[in-house]
mmCIF file of C-alpha atoms in Angstrom:
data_model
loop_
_atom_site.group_PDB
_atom_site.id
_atom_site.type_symbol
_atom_site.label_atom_id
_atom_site.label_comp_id
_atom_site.label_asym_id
_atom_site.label_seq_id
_atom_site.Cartn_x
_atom_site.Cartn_y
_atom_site.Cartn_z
ATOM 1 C CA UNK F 171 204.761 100.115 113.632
ATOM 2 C CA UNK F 172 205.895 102.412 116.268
ATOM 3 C CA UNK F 173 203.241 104.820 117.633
ATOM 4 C CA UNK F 174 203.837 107.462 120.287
ATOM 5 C CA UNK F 175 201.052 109.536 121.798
ATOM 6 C CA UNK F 176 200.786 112.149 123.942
ATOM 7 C CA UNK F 177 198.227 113.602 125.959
ATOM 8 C CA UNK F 178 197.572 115.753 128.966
ATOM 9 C CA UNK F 179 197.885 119.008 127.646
ATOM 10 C CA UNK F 180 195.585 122.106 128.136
ATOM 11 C CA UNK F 181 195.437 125.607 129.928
ATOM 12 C CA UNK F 182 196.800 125.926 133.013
ATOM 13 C CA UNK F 183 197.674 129.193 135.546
ATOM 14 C CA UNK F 184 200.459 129.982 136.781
ATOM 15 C CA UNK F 185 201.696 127.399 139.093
ATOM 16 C CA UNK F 186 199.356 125.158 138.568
ATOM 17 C CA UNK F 187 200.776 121.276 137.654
ATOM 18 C CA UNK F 188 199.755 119.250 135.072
ATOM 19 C CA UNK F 189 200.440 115.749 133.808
ATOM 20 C CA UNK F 190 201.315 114.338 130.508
ATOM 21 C CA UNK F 191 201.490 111.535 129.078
ATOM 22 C CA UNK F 192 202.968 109.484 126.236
ATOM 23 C CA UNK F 193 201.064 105.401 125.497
ATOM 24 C CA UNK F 194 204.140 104.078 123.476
ATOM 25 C CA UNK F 195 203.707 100.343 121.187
ATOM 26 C CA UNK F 196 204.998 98.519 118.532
ATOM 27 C CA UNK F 197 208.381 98.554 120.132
ATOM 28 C CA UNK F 198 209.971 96.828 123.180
ATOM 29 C CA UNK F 199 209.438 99.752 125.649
ATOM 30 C CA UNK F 200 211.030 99.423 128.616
ATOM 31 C CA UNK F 201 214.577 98.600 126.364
ATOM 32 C CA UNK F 202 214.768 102.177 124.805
ATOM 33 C CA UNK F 203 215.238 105.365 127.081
ATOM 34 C CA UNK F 204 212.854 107.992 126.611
ATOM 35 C CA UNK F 205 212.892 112.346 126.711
ATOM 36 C CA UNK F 206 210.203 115.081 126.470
ATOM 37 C CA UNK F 207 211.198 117.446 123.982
ATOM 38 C CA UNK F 208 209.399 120.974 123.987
ATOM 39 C CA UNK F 209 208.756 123.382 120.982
ATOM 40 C CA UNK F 210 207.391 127.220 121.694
ATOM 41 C CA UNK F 211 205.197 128.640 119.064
ATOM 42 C CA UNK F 212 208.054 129.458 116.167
ATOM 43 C CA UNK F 213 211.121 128.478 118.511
ATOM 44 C CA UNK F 214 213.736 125.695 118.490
ATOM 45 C CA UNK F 215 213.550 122.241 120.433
ATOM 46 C CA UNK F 216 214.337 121.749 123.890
ATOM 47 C CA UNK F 217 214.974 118.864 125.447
ATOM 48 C CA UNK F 218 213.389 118.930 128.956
ATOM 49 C CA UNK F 219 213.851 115.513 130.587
ATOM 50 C CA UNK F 220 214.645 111.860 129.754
ATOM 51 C CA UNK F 221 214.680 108.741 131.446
ATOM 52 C CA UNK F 222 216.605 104.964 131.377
ATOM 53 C CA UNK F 223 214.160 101.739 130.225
ATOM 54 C CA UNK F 224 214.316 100.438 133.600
ATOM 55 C CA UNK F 225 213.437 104.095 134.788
ATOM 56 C CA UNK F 226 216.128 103.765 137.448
ATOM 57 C CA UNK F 227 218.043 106.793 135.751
ATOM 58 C CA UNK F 228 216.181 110.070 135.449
ATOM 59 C CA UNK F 229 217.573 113.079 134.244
ATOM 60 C CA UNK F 230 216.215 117.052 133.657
ATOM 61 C CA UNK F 231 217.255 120.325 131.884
ATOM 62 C CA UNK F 232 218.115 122.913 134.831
ATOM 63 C CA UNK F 233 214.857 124.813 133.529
ATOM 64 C CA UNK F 234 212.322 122.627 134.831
ATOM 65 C CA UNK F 235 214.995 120.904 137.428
ATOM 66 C CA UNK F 236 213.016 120.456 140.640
ATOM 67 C CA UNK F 237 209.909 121.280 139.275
ATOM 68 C CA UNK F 238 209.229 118.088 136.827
ATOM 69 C CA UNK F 239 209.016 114.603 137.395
ATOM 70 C CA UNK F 240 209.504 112.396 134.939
ATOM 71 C CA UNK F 241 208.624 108.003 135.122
ATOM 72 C CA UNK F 242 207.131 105.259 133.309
ATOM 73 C CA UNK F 243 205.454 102.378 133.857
ATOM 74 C CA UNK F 244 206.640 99.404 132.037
ATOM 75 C CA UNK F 245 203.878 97.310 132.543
ATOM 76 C CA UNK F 246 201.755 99.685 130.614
ATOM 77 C CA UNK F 247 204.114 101.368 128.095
ATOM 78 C CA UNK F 248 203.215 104.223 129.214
ATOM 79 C CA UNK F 249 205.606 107.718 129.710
ATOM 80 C CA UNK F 250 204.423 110.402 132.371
ATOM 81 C CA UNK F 251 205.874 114.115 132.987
ATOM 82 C CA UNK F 252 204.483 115.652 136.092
ATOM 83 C CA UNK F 253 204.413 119.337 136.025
ATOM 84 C CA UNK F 254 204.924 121.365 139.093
ATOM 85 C CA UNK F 255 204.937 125.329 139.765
ATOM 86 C CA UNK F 256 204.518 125.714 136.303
ATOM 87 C CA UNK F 257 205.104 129.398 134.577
ATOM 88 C CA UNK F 258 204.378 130.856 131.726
ATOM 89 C CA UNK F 259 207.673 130.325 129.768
ATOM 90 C CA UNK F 260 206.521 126.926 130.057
ATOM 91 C CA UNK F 261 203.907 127.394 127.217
ATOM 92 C CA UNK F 262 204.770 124.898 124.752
ATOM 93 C CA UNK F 263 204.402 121.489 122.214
ATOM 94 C CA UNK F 264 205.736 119.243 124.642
ATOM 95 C CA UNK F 265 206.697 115.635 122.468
ATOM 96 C CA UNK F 266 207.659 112.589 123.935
ATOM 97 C CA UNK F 267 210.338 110.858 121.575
ATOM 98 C CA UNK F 268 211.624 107.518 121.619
ATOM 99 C CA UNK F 269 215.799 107.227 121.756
ATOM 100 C CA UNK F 270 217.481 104.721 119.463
ATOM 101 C CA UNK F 271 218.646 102.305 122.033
ATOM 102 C CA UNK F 272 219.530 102.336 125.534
ATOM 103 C CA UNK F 273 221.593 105.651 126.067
ATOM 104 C CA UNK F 274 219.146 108.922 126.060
ATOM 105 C CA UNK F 275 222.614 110.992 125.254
ATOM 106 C CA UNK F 276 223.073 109.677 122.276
ATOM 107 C CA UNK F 277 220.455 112.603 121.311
ATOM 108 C CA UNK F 278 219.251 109.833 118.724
ATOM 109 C CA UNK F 279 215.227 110.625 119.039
ATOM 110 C CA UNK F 280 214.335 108.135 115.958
ATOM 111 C CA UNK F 281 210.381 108.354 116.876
ATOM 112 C CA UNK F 282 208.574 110.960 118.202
ATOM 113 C CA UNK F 283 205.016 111.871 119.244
ATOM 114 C CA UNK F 284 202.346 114.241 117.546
ATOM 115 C CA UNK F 285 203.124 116.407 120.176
ATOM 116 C CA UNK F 286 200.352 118.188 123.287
ATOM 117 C CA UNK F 287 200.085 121.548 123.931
ATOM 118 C CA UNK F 288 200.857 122.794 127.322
ATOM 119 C CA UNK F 289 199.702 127.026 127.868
ATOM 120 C CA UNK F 290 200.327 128.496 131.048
ATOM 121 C CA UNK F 291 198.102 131.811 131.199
ATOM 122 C CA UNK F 292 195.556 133.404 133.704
ATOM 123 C CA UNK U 194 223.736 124.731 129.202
ATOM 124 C CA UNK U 195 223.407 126.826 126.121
ATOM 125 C CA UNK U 196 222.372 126.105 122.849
ATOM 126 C CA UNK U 197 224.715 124.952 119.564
ATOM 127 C CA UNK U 198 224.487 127.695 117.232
ATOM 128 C CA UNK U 199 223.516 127.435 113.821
ATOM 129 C CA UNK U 200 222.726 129.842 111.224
ATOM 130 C CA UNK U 201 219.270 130.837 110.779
ATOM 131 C CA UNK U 202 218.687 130.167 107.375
ATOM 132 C CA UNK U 203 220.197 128.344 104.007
ATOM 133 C CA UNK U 204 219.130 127.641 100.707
ATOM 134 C CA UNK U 205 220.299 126.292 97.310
ATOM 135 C CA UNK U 206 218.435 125.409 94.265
ATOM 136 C CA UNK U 207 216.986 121.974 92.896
ATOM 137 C CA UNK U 208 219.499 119.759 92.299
ATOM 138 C CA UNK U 209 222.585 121.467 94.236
ATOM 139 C CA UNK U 210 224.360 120.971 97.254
ATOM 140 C CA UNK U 211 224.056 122.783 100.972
ATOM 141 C CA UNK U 212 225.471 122.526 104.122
ATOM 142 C CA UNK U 213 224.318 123.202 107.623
ATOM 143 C CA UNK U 214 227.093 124.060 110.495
ATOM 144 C CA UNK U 215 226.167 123.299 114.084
ATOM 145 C CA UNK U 216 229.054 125.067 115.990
ATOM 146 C CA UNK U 217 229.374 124.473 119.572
ATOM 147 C CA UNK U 218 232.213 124.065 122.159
ATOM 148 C CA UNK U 219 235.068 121.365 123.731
ATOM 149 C CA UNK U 220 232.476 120.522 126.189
ATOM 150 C CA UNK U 221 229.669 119.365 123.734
ATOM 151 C CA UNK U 222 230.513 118.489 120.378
ATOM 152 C CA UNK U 223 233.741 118.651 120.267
ATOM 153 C CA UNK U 224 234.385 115.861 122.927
ATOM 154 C CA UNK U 225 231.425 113.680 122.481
ATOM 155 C CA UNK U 226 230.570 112.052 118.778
ATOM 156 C CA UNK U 227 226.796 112.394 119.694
ATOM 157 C CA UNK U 228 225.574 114.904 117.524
ATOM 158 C CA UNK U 229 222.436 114.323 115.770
ATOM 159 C CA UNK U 230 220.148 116.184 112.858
ATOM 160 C CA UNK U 231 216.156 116.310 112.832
ATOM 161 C CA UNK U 232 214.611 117.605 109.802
ATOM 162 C CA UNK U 233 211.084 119.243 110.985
ATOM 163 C CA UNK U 234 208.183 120.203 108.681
ATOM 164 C CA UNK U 235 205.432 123.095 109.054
ATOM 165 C CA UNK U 236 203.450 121.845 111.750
ATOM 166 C CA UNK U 237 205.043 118.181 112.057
ATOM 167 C CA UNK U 238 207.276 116.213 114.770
ATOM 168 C CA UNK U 239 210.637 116.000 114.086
ATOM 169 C CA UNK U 240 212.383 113.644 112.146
ATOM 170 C CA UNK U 241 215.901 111.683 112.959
ATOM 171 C CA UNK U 242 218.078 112.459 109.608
ATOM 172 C CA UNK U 243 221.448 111.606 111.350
ATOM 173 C CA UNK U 244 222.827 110.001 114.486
ATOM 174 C CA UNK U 245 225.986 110.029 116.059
ATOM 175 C CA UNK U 246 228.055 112.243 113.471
ATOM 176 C CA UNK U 247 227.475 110.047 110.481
ATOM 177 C CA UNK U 248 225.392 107.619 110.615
ATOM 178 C CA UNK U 249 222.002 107.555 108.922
ATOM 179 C CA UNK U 250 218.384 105.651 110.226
ATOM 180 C CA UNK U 251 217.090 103.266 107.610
ATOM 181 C CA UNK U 252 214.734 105.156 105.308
ATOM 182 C CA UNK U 253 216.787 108.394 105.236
ATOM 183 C CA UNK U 254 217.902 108.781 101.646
ATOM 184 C CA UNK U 255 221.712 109.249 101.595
ATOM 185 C CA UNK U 256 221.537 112.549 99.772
ATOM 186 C CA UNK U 257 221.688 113.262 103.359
ATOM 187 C CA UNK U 258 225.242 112.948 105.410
ATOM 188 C CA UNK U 259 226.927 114.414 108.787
ATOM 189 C CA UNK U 260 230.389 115.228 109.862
ATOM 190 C CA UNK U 261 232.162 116.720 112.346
ATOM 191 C CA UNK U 262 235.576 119.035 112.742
ATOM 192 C CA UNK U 263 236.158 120.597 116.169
ATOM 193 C CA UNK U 264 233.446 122.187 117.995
ATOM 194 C CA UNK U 265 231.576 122.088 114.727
ATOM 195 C CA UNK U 266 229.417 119.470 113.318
ATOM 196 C CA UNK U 267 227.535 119.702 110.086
ATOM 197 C CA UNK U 268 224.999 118.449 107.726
ATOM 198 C CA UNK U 269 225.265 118.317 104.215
ATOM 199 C CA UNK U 270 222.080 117.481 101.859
ATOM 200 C CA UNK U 271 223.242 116.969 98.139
ATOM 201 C CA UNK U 272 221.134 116.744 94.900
ATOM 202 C CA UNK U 273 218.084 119.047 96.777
ATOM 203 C CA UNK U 274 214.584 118.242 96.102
ATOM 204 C CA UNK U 275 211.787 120.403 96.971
ATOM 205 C CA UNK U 276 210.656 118.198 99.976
ATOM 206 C CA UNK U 277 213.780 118.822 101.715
ATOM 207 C CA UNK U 278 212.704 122.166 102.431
ATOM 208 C CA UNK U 279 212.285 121.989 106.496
ATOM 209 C CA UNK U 280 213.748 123.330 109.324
ATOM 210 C CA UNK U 281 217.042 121.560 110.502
ATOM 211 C CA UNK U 282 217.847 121.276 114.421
ATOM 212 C CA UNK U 283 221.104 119.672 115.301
ATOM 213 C CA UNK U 284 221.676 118.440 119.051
ATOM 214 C CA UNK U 285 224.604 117.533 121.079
ATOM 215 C CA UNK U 286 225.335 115.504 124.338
ATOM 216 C CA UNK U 287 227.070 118.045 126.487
ATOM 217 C CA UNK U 288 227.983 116.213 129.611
ATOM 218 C CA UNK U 289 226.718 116.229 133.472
ATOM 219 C CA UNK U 290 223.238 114.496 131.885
ATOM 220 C CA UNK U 291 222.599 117.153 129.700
ATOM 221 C CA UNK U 292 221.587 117.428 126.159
ATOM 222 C CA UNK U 293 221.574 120.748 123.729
ATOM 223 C CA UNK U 294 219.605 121.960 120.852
ATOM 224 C CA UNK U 295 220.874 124.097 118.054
ATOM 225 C CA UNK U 296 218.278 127.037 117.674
ATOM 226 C CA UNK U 297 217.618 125.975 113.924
ATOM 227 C CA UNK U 298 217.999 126.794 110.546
ATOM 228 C CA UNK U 299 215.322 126.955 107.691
ATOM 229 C CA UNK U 300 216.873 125.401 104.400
ATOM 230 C CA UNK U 301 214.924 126.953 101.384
ATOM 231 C CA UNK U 302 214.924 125.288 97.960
ATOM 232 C CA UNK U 303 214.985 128.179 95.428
#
């Protein structure tokens, strides 16, 4: 069974970082790209950043371009986003989701996390 | 990159037909067949309904379909049941690494 789970989350100020992270099994891990997704309180998805199974390819929305990091480590199944110079629009369910195969554009997120909540606020 | 638009709500009652548009432009859907539809409950992760256009994961009852015409891809759930009352977010590739979100629509059974 394929599990996904996030932690990480909490209260942080304004540019303060944060890290999250997303333990992944039941699947082959480092064969399957993987994104963070983010959800504000009664708003749509956004994706925010995904990254190849080798994690040679990394890619980011231009909202949190230069400001998040996104990796994994293979040997422990195991999905990170570093935040950076975080602000308040921020403030959201951040999910780590699982892509159906190799390609992260395919936009075909066929597991997905419970979800952590990030709130940027003094 | 902007968002796919999509109305912001739909319903139909037990039993009938609906379909969802997801309307973007020729540098998203209408040059790349990866459009996919999540189905999220009240307080739930999303859930994959369709992949590229048409196709459907195993487990997703195929009430539920996808197409695509143009800049505008849609989803179309026949014979609706109460538990397909959600919110529906389509997505797109749309080129230079990135990937868009429609903002959403709420499908109400009546």
């Amino acid at each position: 069974e394929v599990q996904l789970l996030e932690s990480g989350g909490g209260l942080v100020q304004p540019g303060g970082s944060l890290r999250l992270s997303c333990a992944a099994s039941g699947f082959t891990f480092s064969s399957c790209a993987m994104s963070w997704v983010r959800q504000a309180a009664g708003k749509g998805l956004e994706w925010v950043s995904a990254i190849s199974g080798s994690g040679g390819g990394t890619y980011y929305a231009d909202s949190v371009k230069g400001r998040f990091t996104i990796s994994r480590d293979n040997s422990k199944n195991t999905l990170y986003l570093q935040m950076n110079s975080l602000r308040a629009e921020d403030t959201a369910v951040y999910y780590c989701a699982k892509t159906r195969g190799a390609y992260y554009g395919s936009g075909s997120f066929d597991f997905w996390g419970q979800g952590t909540l990030v709130t940027v606020s003094s | 990159q902007s968002a796919l638009t999509q109305p912001p709500s739909a319903s139909g009652s037990p039993g009938q037909s609906v379909t969802i548009s997801c309307t973007g432009t020729s540098s998203d859907i209408g040059v790349y067949d990866y459009v996919s539809w999540f189905q999220q409950h009240p307080g739930k992760a999303p859930k994959l309904m369709i992949y590229e256009v048409s196709k459907r994961p195993s487990g997703v009852p195929d009430r539920f379909s996808g197409s695509k015409s143009g800049n505008t891809a849609s989803l179309t759930v026949s014979g609706l049941q109460a538990e397909d009352e959600a919110d529906y977010y389509c997505s797109s590739y749309a080129g230079s690494n990135n990937l868009v979100f429609g903002g959403g629509t709420k499908l109400t059974v009546l």
